[in-house]
mmCIF file of C-alpha atoms and ligand atoms in Angstrom:
data_model
loop_
_atom_site.group_PDB
_atom_site.id
_atom_site.type_symbol
_atom_site.label_atom_id
_atom_site.label_comp_id
_atom_site.label_asym_id
_atom_site.label_seq_id
_atom_site.Cartn_x
_atom_site.Cartn_y
_atom_site.Cartn_z
ATOM 1 C CA MET A 105 39.205 -9.935 -34.000
ATOM 2 C CA LYS A 106 38.811 -8.256 -30.420
ATOM 3 C CA VAL A 107 41.757 -7.844 -28.148
ATOM 4 C CA LEU A 108 41.953 -6.615 -24.583
ATOM 5 C CA VAL A 109 45.047 -4.833 -23.857
ATOM 6 C CA THR A 110 45.612 -3.938 -20.083
ATOM 7 C CA GLY A 111 47.619 -1.287 -19.259
ATOM 8 C CA GLY A 112 47.132 0.206 -22.718
ATOM 9 C CA LEU A 113 47.544 3.857 -21.828
ATOM 10 C CA GLY A 114 51.345 2.834 -20.434
ATOM 11 C CA PHE A 115 54.705 3.085 -22.461
ATOM 12 C CA ILE A 116 54.781 -0.152 -23.762
ATOM 13 C CA GLY A 117 50.957 -0.729 -23.737
ATOM 14 C CA SER A 118 50.126 2.311 -25.911
ATOM 15 C CA HIS A 119 52.537 1.315 -28.446
ATOM 16 C CA THR A 120 51.489 -1.917 -28.608
ATOM 17 C CA VAL A 121 48.002 -0.745 -29.083
ATOM 18 C CA VAL A 122 49.380 1.046 -32.377
ATOM 19 C CA GLU A 123 50.996 -1.916 -33.726
ATOM 20 C CA LEU A 124 47.654 -3.982 -32.909
ATOM 21 C CA GLN A 125 45.835 -1.906 -34.738
ATOM 22 C CA ASN A 126 48.215 -1.436 -37.770
ATOM 23 C CA GLU A 127 47.434 -5.090 -38.092
ATOM 24 C CA GLY A 128 43.501 -4.727 -38.146
ATOM 25 C CA PHE A 129 42.762 -6.010 -34.743
ATOM 26 C CA GLU A 130 39.835 -4.263 -32.736
ATOM 27 C CA VAL A 131 41.576 -3.011 -29.286
ATOM 28 C CA VAL A 132 39.758 -2.684 -25.744
ATOM 29 C CA ILE A 133 42.125 -1.041 -23.111
ATOM 30 C CA ILE A 134 41.471 -1.380 -19.373
ATOM 31 C CA ASP A 135 43.844 1.019 -17.314
ATOM 32 C CA ASP A 136 43.239 2.562 -14.118
ATOM 33 C CA CYS A 137 45.224 5.577 -14.916
ATOM 34 C CA SER A 138 47.151 5.456 -11.639
ATOM 35 C CA ASN A 139 50.477 5.602 -13.988
ATOM 36 C CA SER A 140 49.133 7.001 -17.122
ATOM 37 C CA SER A 141 46.664 9.520 -18.862
ATOM 38 C CA GLU A 142 43.733 9.113 -20.875
ATOM 39 C CA LYS A 143 45.443 11.470 -23.089
ATOM 40 C CA VAL A 144 47.209 8.714 -24.594
ATOM 41 C CA LEU A 145 44.194 7.700 -26.100
ATOM 42 C CA GLU A 146 44.632 10.894 -28.649
ATOM 43 C CA GLY A 147 48.100 10.144 -29.395
ATOM 44 C CA ILE A 148 47.220 6.487 -30.366
ATOM 45 C CA THR A 149 44.081 7.789 -32.362
ATOM 46 C CA ALA A 150 46.298 10.419 -33.807
ATOM 47 C CA ILE A 151 48.627 7.861 -35.277
ATOM 48 C CA THR A 152 46.682 5.341 -36.691
ATOM 49 C CA GLY A 153 43.245 7.295 -37.069
ATOM 50 C CA LYS A 154 41.350 4.208 -35.092
ATOM 51 C CA SER A 155 40.267 5.043 -31.404
ATOM 52 C CA PRO A 156 40.490 2.067 -29.359
ATOM 53 C CA LEU A 157 37.263 1.350 -26.898
ATOM 54 C CA PHE A 158 38.810 2.390 -23.679
ATOM 55 C CA GLU A 159 37.446 1.602 -19.990
ATOM 56 C CA LYS A 160 38.727 3.098 -16.643
ATOM 57 C CA LEU A 161 38.461 0.197 -14.544
ATOM 58 C CA ASP A 162 40.791 -1.328 -11.422
ATOM 59 C CA LEU A 163 41.405 -5.084 -12.266
ATOM 60 C CA LYS A 164 42.064 -5.386 -8.373
ATOM 61 C CA GLU A 165 38.272 -5.293 -8.287
ATOM 62 C CA LYS A 166 37.365 -9.118 -9.248
ATOM 63 C CA SER A 167 33.409 -8.201 -9.691
ATOM 64 C CA LEU A 168 34.513 -5.380 -12.008
ATOM 65 C CA VAL A 169 36.528 -7.964 -14.049
ATOM 66 C CA GLU A 170 33.975 -10.571 -14.429
ATOM 67 C CA ASP A 171 31.455 -7.738 -15.453
ATOM 68 C CA PHE A 172 33.913 -6.408 -18.130
ATOM 69 C CA PHE A 173 34.111 -10.281 -19.527
ATOM 70 C CA LYS A 174 30.440 -10.752 -19.628
ATOM 71 C CA ARG A 175 30.002 -7.329 -21.662
ATOM 72 C CA HIS A 176 32.765 -7.945 -23.906
ATOM 73 C CA HIS A 177 32.574 -12.050 -24.494
ATOM 74 C CA ASP A 178 33.951 -11.877 -27.799
ATOM 75 C CA ILE A 179 37.591 -10.944 -26.890
ATOM 76 C CA GLU A 180 40.076 -13.786 -28.148
ATOM 77 C CA GLY A 181 42.997 -12.460 -27.086
ATOM 78 C CA VAL A 182 44.806 -10.502 -23.769
ATOM 79 C CA ILE A 183 47.789 -8.920 -23.754
ATOM 80 C CA HIS A 184 48.486 -8.258 -19.842
ATOM 81 C CA PHE A 185 50.845 -5.082 -19.086
ATOM 82 C CA ALA A 186 48.886 -3.680 -16.505
ATOM 83 C CA ALA A 187 51.155 -3.930 -13.470
ATOM 84 C CA SER A 188 53.194 -1.664 -11.041
ATOM 85 C CA LYS A 189 56.629 -1.743 -11.890
ATOM 86 C CA ALA A 190 59.013 0.333 -9.720
ATOM 87 C CA VAL A 191 61.537 -1.820 -8.313
ATOM 88 C CA GLY A 192 62.737 0.721 -5.742
ATOM 89 C CA GLU A 193 58.758 1.210 -4.655
ATOM 90 C CA SER A 194 58.055 -2.639 -4.434
ATOM 91 C CA VAL A 195 60.822 -3.025 -1.677
ATOM 92 C CA ASP A 196 58.969 -0.341 0.441
ATOM 93 C CA LYS A 197 55.225 -1.473 -0.210
ATOM 94 C CA PRO A 198 55.423 -5.267 -1.006
ATOM 95 C CA LEU A 199 52.033 -6.038 -0.588
ATOM 96 C CA LEU A 200 50.900 -3.285 -2.853
ATOM 97 C CA TYR A 201 52.652 -4.905 -5.641
ATOM 98 C CA TYR A 202 51.376 -8.576 -4.453
ATOM 99 C CA GLU A 203 48.033 -7.306 -4.715
ATOM 100 C CA ASN A 204 48.153 -5.482 -7.708
ATOM 101 C CA ASN A 205 50.452 -7.631 -9.984
ATOM 102 C CA ILE A 206 49.330 -11.109 -8.683
ATOM 103 C CA GLY A 207 45.654 -10.332 -7.851
ATOM 104 C CA THR A 208 44.654 -9.021 -10.856
ATOM 105 C CA LEU A 209 46.432 -12.018 -13.049
ATOM 106 C CA VAL A 210 44.264 -14.378 -11.016
ATOM 107 C CA TYR A 211 41.274 -12.647 -11.991
ATOM 108 C CA LEU A 212 42.034 -12.314 -15.578
ATOM 109 C CA LEU A 213 42.999 -15.987 -15.770
ATOM 110 C CA LYS A 214 40.207 -16.747 -14.106
ATOM 111 C CA GLU A 215 38.007 -15.258 -16.860
ATOM 112 C CA LEU A 216 39.730 -16.250 -19.713
ATOM 113 C CA SER A 217 39.807 -20.190 -18.525
ATOM 114 C CA LYS A 218 36.211 -20.017 -18.798
ATOM 115 C CA LYS A 219 36.376 -19.387 -22.717
ATOM 116 C CA ASP A 220 36.657 -22.534 -25.377
ATOM 117 C CA ARG A 221 39.874 -21.127 -26.322
ATOM 118 C CA SER A 222 42.177 -17.986 -25.070
ATOM 119 C CA SER A 223 45.132 -16.336 -25.885
ATOM 120 C CA PHE A 224 47.081 -14.636 -23.434
ATOM 121 C CA ILE A 225 50.326 -12.424 -23.614
ATOM 122 C CA PHE A 226 51.928 -11.972 -20.284
ATOM 123 C CA SER A 227 54.533 -8.773 -19.692
ATOM 124 C CA SER A 228 57.316 -10.396 -18.048
ATOM 125 C CA SER A 229 61.135 -9.504 -17.350
ATOM 126 C CA CYS A 230 64.717 -10.228 -17.707
ATOM 127 C CA THR A 231 64.718 -9.543 -14.115
ATOM 128 C CA VAL A 232 63.803 -13.119 -13.410
ATOM 129 C CA TYR A 233 67.403 -14.168 -14.416
ATOM 130 C CA GLY A 234 69.229 -11.792 -11.925
ATOM 131 C CA GLN A 235 72.753 -11.843 -12.627
ATOM 132 C CA ALA A 236 72.708 -14.733 -15.338
ATOM 133 C CA ASP A 237 75.819 -16.516 -15.417
ATOM 134 C CA LYS A 238 76.106 -16.819 -18.943
ATOM 135 C CA MET A 239 75.937 -14.013 -21.795
ATOM 136 C CA PRO A 240 73.911 -13.815 -24.212
ATOM 137 C CA ILE A 241 70.969 -15.152 -22.094
ATOM 138 C CA THR A 242 68.639 -18.131 -23.221
ATOM 139 C CA GLU A 243 65.139 -19.052 -22.342
ATOM 140 C CA ASP A 244 66.542 -22.196 -20.134
ATOM 141 C CA ALA A 245 68.782 -19.764 -17.985
ATOM 142 C CA PRO A 246 67.627 -20.394 -14.524
ATOM 143 C CA VAL A 247 65.531 -18.033 -12.875
ATOM 144 C CA LYS A 248 67.264 -16.679 -9.869
ATOM 145 C CA GLU A 249 66.041 -15.305 -6.290
ATOM 146 C CA ALA A 250 64.493 -12.287 -7.375
ATOM 147 C CA GLU A 251 66.291 -8.896 -6.532
ATOM 148 C CA SER A 252 63.112 -7.274 -5.445
ATOM 149 C CA PRO A 253 59.399 -7.971 -4.719
ATOM 150 C CA TYR A 254 58.584 -6.661 -7.943
ATOM 151 C CA GLY A 255 60.996 -8.854 -9.722
ATOM 152 C CA ASN A 256 59.186 -11.581 -7.910
ATOM 153 C CA THR A 257 55.928 -10.893 -8.973
ATOM 154 C CA LYS A 258 57.405 -11.943 -12.728
ATOM 155 C CA GLN A 259 58.695 -14.850 -11.703
ATOM 156 C CA MET A 260 55.301 -15.554 -9.558
ATOM 157 C CA GLY A 261 53.420 -14.665 -12.513
ATOM 158 C CA GLU A 262 54.954 -16.869 -15.106
ATOM 159 C CA GLU A 263 54.882 -19.583 -12.632
ATOM 160 C CA ILE A 264 50.874 -18.628 -11.929
ATOM 161 C CA ILE A 265 50.478 -19.208 -15.614
ATOM 162 C CA ARG A 266 52.644 -21.994 -16.035
ATOM 163 C CA ASP A 267 50.478 -24.117 -13.446
ATOM 164 C CA THR A 268 46.985 -22.815 -15.019
ATOM 165 C CA CYS A 269 47.858 -23.641 -18.549
ATOM 166 C CA LYS A 270 48.831 -27.129 -17.540
ATOM 167 C CA VAL A 271 45.404 -28.127 -16.126
ATOM 168 C CA THR A 272 43.222 -25.847 -18.697
ATOM 169 C CA PRO A 273 44.134 -27.046 -21.835
ATOM 170 C CA ASN A 274 41.956 -24.219 -23.729
ATOM 171 C CA LEU A 275 44.129 -21.346 -22.228
ATOM 172 C CA ASN A 276 46.990 -20.759 -24.483
ATOM 173 C CA ALA A 277 49.858 -18.216 -23.028
ATOM 174 C CA ILE A 278 53.442 -16.457 -23.937
ATOM 175 C CA ALA A 279 55.501 -14.787 -21.440
ATOM 176 C CA LEU A 280 57.933 -12.385 -23.106
ATOM 177 C CA ARG A 281 60.820 -11.514 -21.133
ATOM 178 C CA TYR A 282 61.642 -7.918 -21.928
ATOM 179 C CA PHE A 283 65.181 -6.428 -21.527
ATOM 180 C CA ASN A 284 65.599 -2.916 -21.625
ATOM 181 C CA PRO A 285 62.943 -1.042 -23.603
ATOM 182 C CA MET A 286 63.575 2.604 -24.326
ATOM 183 C CA GLY A 287 62.393 5.113 -27.183
ATOM 184 C CA ALA A 288 59.045 6.634 -28.578
ATOM 185 C CA HIS A 289 57.168 6.164 -31.479
ATOM 186 C CA PRO A 290 58.523 7.834 -34.504
ATOM 187 C CA SER A 291 55.712 9.944 -34.687
ATOM 188 C CA ALA A 292 56.356 11.460 -31.279
ATOM 189 C CA GLU A 293 52.618 11.316 -30.469
ATOM 190 C CA ILE A 294 53.008 8.412 -28.061
ATOM 191 C CA GLY A 295 56.414 7.569 -25.665
ATOM 192 C CA GLU A 296 57.692 7.252 -22.116
ATOM 193 C CA LEU A 297 55.988 9.595 -19.516
ATOM 194 C CA PRO A 298 57.757 8.567 -16.304
ATOM 195 C CA ILE A 299 56.145 10.282 -13.424
ATOM 196 C CA GLY A 300 58.702 12.293 -10.781
ATOM 197 C CA ILE A 301 62.456 11.387 -11.232
ATOM 198 C CA PRO A 302 62.753 8.839 -13.700
ATOM 199 C CA GLN A 303 64.396 5.705 -12.127
ATOM 200 C CA ASN A 304 65.447 4.647 -15.829
ATOM 201 C CA LEU A 305 68.664 5.317 -17.503
ATOM 202 C CA VAL A 306 67.289 6.833 -20.808
ATOM 203 C CA PRO A 307 64.543 8.811 -19.818
ATOM 204 C CA PHE A 308 66.946 10.418 -17.300
ATOM 205 C CA ILE A 309 69.592 10.708 -20.073
ATOM 206 C CA THR A 310 66.607 12.897 -22.647
ATOM 207 C CA GLN A 311 65.422 15.275 -19.455
ATOM 208 C CA THR A 312 69.120 16.182 -18.351
ATOM 209 C CA GLY A 313 69.846 17.129 -22.016
ATOM 210 C CA VAL A 314 66.622 19.041 -22.045
ATOM 211 C CA GLY A 315 67.480 20.731 -19.263
ATOM 212 C CA LEU A 316 65.286 19.377 -16.667
ATOM 213 C CA ARG A 317 67.724 17.498 -14.620
ATOM 214 C CA GLU A 318 70.993 19.395 -13.753
ATOM 215 C CA GLU A 319 73.347 16.058 -14.650
ATOM 216 C CA LEU A 320 73.047 12.340 -15.084
ATOM 217 C CA SER A 321 74.621 10.459 -11.884
ATOM 218 C CA VAL A 322 76.068 6.778 -13.533
ATOM 219 C CA PHE A 323 75.691 4.270 -10.853
ATOM 220 C CA GLY A 324 79.136 3.072 -10.861
ATOM 221 C CA ASP A 325 82.087 2.632 -13.428
ATOM 222 C CA ASP A 326 83.990 -0.469 -11.544
ATOM 223 C CA TYR A 327 82.291 -3.141 -12.941
ATOM 224 C CA PRO A 328 83.952 -5.919 -14.838
ATOM 225 C CA THR A 329 82.779 -5.029 -18.168
ATOM 226 C CA ARG A 330 84.424 -2.883 -21.357
ATOM 227 C CA ASP A 331 84.426 0.473 -19.912
ATOM 228 C CA GLY A 332 83.309 -0.278 -16.532
ATOM 229 C CA THR A 333 79.815 0.548 -16.350
ATOM 230 C CA CYS A 334 77.032 -1.912 -16.809
ATOM 231 C CA VAL A 335 75.817 -3.775 -20.136
ATOM 232 C CA ARG A 336 72.403 -3.974 -20.852
ATOM 233 C CA ASP A 337 70.215 -4.599 -23.871
ATOM 234 C CA TYR A 338 68.310 -1.827 -24.919
ATOM 235 C CA ILE A 339 65.231 -2.499 -27.302
ATOM 236 C CA TYR A 340 63.183 0.022 -29.034
ATOM 237 C CA VAL A 341 59.562 -0.054 -27.945
ATOM 238 C CA VAL A 342 58.113 -0.075 -31.222
ATOM 239 C CA ASP A 343 60.446 -3.247 -31.856
ATOM 240 C CA LEU A 344 58.858 -4.861 -28.886
ATOM 241 C CA ALA A 345 55.503 -3.943 -29.407
ATOM 242 C CA LYS A 346 55.907 -5.829 -32.423
ATOM 243 C CA ALA A 347 57.147 -8.751 -30.448
ATOM 244 C CA HIS A 348 53.760 -8.794 -28.742
ATOM 245 C CA VAL A 349 51.662 -8.823 -32.018
ATOM 246 C CA VAL A 350 53.535 -11.554 -33.633
ATOM 247 C CA ALA A 351 53.180 -13.617 -30.513
ATOM 248 C CA LEU A 352 49.273 -13.150 -30.238
ATOM 249 C CA GLN A 353 49.064 -13.769 -33.856
ATOM 250 C CA ARG A 354 51.053 -17.288 -33.255
ATOM 251 C CA LEU A 355 48.615 -18.147 -30.551
ATOM 252 C CA LEU A 356 45.261 -17.256 -32.621
ATOM 253 C CA ALA A 357 46.552 -19.458 -35.570
ATOM 254 C CA LYS A 358 47.248 -22.284 -33.092
ATOM 255 C CA LYS A 359 50.999 -22.341 -34.632
ATOM 256 C CA ASN A 360 52.347 -22.577 -30.569
ATOM 257 C CA LYS A 361 54.080 -25.800 -29.804
ATOM 258 C CA ALA A 362 52.822 -25.672 -25.885
ATOM 259 C CA ASN A 363 50.331 -23.842 -24.261
ATOM 260 C CA TYR A 364 52.670 -22.176 -22.453
ATOM 261 C CA GLU A 365 55.743 -20.487 -24.115
ATOM 262 C CA VAL A 366 58.483 -18.017 -23.218
ATOM 263 C CA PHE A 367 60.515 -15.716 -25.099
ATOM 264 C CA ASN A 368 63.121 -13.522 -24.702
ATOM 265 C CA VAL A 369 62.653 -10.154 -26.271
ATOM 266 C CA GLY A 370 65.852 -7.531 -26.761
ATOM 267 C CA THR A 371 68.588 -6.886 -29.459
ATOM 268 C CA GLY A 372 70.728 -9.600 -28.714
ATOM 269 C CA LYS A 373 73.423 -6.995 -28.272
ATOM 270 C CA GLY A 374 74.651 -5.235 -24.867
ATOM 271 C CA SER A 375 75.312 -1.479 -24.291
ATOM 272 C CA THR A 376 77.336 0.357 -21.324
ATOM 273 C CA VAL A 377 75.985 3.017 -20.209
ATOM 274 C CA LEU A 378 78.576 5.005 -21.295
ATOM 275 C CA GLU A 379 77.827 3.890 -24.634
ATOM 276 C CA VAL A 380 74.421 5.258 -24.295
ATOM 277 C CA ILE A 381 75.495 8.336 -23.635
ATOM 278 C CA LYS A 382 77.799 8.700 -26.683
ATOM 279 C CA SER A 383 74.517 7.180 -28.473
ATOM 280 C CA PHE A 384 72.882 10.026 -26.652
ATOM 281 C CA GLU A 385 75.455 12.881 -27.792
ATOM 282 C CA LYS A 386 75.867 11.801 -31.137
ATOM 283 C CA VAL A 387 72.052 12.048 -32.197
ATOM 284 C CA SER A 388 71.462 15.261 -30.019
ATOM 285 C CA GLY A 389 74.455 16.989 -30.999
ATOM 286 C CA LYS A 390 74.766 17.679 -27.536
ATOM 287 C CA LYS A 391 77.213 17.008 -24.599
ATOM 288 C CA LEU A 392 75.508 15.474 -21.998
ATOM 289 C CA LYS A 393 76.821 16.498 -18.141
ATOM 290 C CA TYR A 394 77.220 13.336 -15.972
ATOM 291 C CA LYS A 395 79.616 12.143 -12.788
ATOM 292 C CA ILE A 396 80.242 8.745 -11.926
ATOM 293 C CA VAL A 397 79.215 7.911 -8.546
ATOM 294 C CA ALA A 398 78.991 4.741 -6.201
ATOM 295 C CA ARG A 399 76.950 1.854 -7.593
ATOM 296 C CA ARG A 400 73.163 1.233 -6.883
ATOM 297 C CA PRO A 401 72.203 -1.452 -4.878
ATOM 298 C CA GLY A 402 70.457 -4.271 -6.610
ATOM 299 C CA ASP A 403 72.203 -3.631 -9.994
ATOM 300 C CA ILE A 404 73.615 -6.313 -11.894
ATOM 301 C CA THR A 405 76.515 -6.042 -13.921
ATOM 302 C CA ALA A 406 75.341 -7.280 -17.364
ATOM 303 C CA ALA A 407 72.173 -8.632 -19.235
ATOM 304 C CA TYR A 408 71.642 -8.998 -22.877
ATOM 305 C CA ALA A 409 69.558 -11.271 -24.609
ATOM 306 C CA ASP A 410 69.935 -14.346 -26.984
ATOM 307 C CA THR A 411 67.188 -13.692 -29.392
ATOM 308 C CA THR A 412 67.397 -17.369 -31.504
ATOM 309 C CA LEU A 413 64.147 -18.603 -30.321
ATOM 310 C CA ALA A 414 61.887 -15.210 -30.968
ATOM 311 C CA ASN A 415 63.910 -14.910 -34.169
ATOM 312 C CA GLU A 416 63.301 -18.816 -35.096
ATOM 313 C CA GLU A 417 59.961 -19.269 -33.634
ATOM 314 C CA LEU A 418 58.102 -15.712 -33.905
ATOM 315 C CA GLY A 419 60.053 -15.146 -37.162
ATOM 316 C CA TRP A 420 60.562 -11.887 -34.935
ATOM 317 C CA LYS A 421 63.678 -9.451 -35.129
ATOM 318 C CA SER A 422 64.516 -6.154 -33.477
ATOM 319 C CA GLN A 423 65.146 -3.781 -36.346
ATOM 320 C CA TYR A 424 66.174 -0.548 -35.104
ATOM 321 C CA THR A 425 69.575 0.405 -33.736
ATOM 322 C CA LEU A 426 70.428 2.232 -30.527
ATOM 323 C CA ASP A 427 71.095 5.205 -32.126
ATOM 324 C CA GLU A 428 67.957 5.374 -33.947
ATOM 325 C CA ALA A 429 65.767 4.260 -30.624
ATOM 326 C CA MET A 430 67.674 7.023 -29.184
ATOM 327 C CA LYS A 431 66.801 9.686 -31.479
ATOM 328 C CA SER A 432 63.067 9.126 -31.360
ATOM 329 C CA ALA A 433 63.803 9.083 -27.258
ATOM 330 C CA TRP A 434 65.388 12.850 -27.768
ATOM 331 C CA ASP A 435 62.512 14.127 -30.119
ATOM 332 C CA TRP A 436 59.735 12.814 -27.983
ATOM 333 C CA GLU A 437 61.540 14.627 -24.709
ATOM 334 C CA GLN A 438 62.053 17.615 -27.020
ATOM 335 C CA LYS A 439 58.218 17.884 -28.147
ATOM 336 C CA ILE A 440 56.900 16.780 -24.502
ATOM 337 C CA ARG A 441 58.532 19.787 -22.682
ATOM 338 C CA ASN A 442 57.859 22.407 -25.586
HETATM 339 C C1 WQD B 773 70.061 0.541 -16.394
HETATM 340 C C2 WQD B 773 71.611 0.976 -16.346
HETATM 341 C C3 WQD B 773 71.747 1.540 -13.992
HETATM 342 C C4 WQD B 773 69.634 5.273 -14.196
HETATM 343 C C5 WQD B 773 64.821 -1.678 -14.908
HETATM 344 C C6 WQD B 773 64.223 -2.992 -14.156
HETATM 345 C C7 WQD B 773 64.031 -4.086 -15.292
HETATM 346 C C8 WQD B 773 63.250 -3.302 -16.384
HETATM 347 C C9 WQD B 773 63.933 -2.127 -16.993
HETATM 348 C C10 WQD B 773 60.634 -3.184 -15.931
HETATM 349 C C11 WQD B 773 72.058 0.636 -15.044
HETATM 350 C C12 WQD B 773 72.332 2.453 -15.232
HETATM 351 C C13 WQD B 773 70.321 4.188 -14.432
HETATM 352 C C14 WQD B 773 70.818 6.287 -13.913
HETATM 353 C C15 WQD B 773 72.411 4.951 -14.123
HETATM 354 N N1 WQD B 773 61.880 -2.533 -15.738
HETATM 355 N N2 WQD B 773 71.724 4.160 -14.580
HETATM 356 N N3 WQD B 773 72.143 6.095 -13.584
HETATM 357 O O1 WQD B 773 67.796 -1.439 -13.545
HETATM 358 O O2 WQD B 773 68.466 -2.240 -15.814
HETATM 359 O O3 WQD B 773 66.052 -2.087 -15.408
HETATM 360 O O4 WQD B 773 63.939 -1.217 -15.996
HETATM 361 O O5 WQD B 773 60.549 -4.465 -16.504
HETATM 362 O O6 WQD B 773 62.894 -4.923 -14.258
HETATM 363 O O7 WQD B 773 64.948 -3.599 -12.914
HETATM 364 O O8 WQD B 773 67.454 -0.413 -15.768
HETATM 365 O O9 WQD B 773 67.654 1.909 -16.665
HETATM 366 O O10 WQD B 773 67.037 1.390 -14.292
HETATM 367 O O11 WQD B 773 69.446 1.174 -15.386
HETATM 368 O O12 WQD B 773 73.510 4.950 -13.863
HETATM 369 O O13 WQD B 773 70.155 7.814 -13.329
HETATM 370 O O14 WQD B 773 71.729 2.333 -16.385
HETATM 371 O O15 WQD B 773 72.937 1.592 -12.980
HETATM 372 O O16 WQD B 773 73.428 -0.090 -15.055
HETATM 373 P P1 WQD B 773 67.330 -1.660 -15.211
HETATM 374 P P2 WQD B 773 67.858 1.169 -15.346
#
């Protein structure tokens, strides 16, 4: 069974390719390498012993997308990761984000709509909820005004898929709303490779731990939470990758109850920034240098998932603890720095 993974050289994409190969799928990767490297293919192959097909291709080129699907007419499923995802950058360059994240999605859906039956998994984000009113967050929590063009492209992406599925019964789609992905494959052959100064908490922590960064700035400790720092649902990237495989298998086995479904993918547990720091110190045995600074504009106080639907419908549940995920992140950081 041949499956296309767009953005398959990226952080979550590469871990998902590994889990797909472990399940016996033949994987084709499309990636424009704008935020990833072809070297990731070696890491994937080192883990599974199977080298995925790879095409360096810009999905913004409609004719290239059409040509790709003509050549790979036997593709039965698509997992779509390829997108720009830097929240801050999206504020400065909205058109780059709308062109890349929306234009490419439309071209993919046009091709899939031509097939007798197709299965499509969309990489969405808990960012669509904004600051939800109630914790834990369920899938029927209201989608709120996006805090950034990046977040808006996830909301618009879901609406585009929903509207297309309404009039395209042969198209079956699932949107997975990720919470905060973290960590690296236990083999330390693949992991997160942030370019430049990491925006996200965990890579900044591990880079500080390995001496690449002077100290971590904690963006505010005056939030209404148990220790004053923000709460997030940190999900191990291998758990998240496995959620994509079971979601795809649900569609391929025609077990979906509608041709457009949405699932939250998190651990169901919230951790504060200070608790994440403590986890790092516990697994690394190192004291982390950090200081409390002003809040970061756009940050919400708390977000963690109600995972009941994914547990019951997908039969999926996160297996790893924060400490185990953090250990994998730390092992990976030390490996790439040596
Ligand atoms: C987590 C917490 C920060 C860095 C973003 C995107 C979201 C998704 C995941 C793509 C917050 C604090 C962070 C630092 C800090 N991305 N922090 N010092 O903002 O929850 O979510 O990444 O889908 O869409 O919005 O993740 O890791 O940036 O921040 O104190 O140097 O860590 O304030 O409370 P976030 P994050």
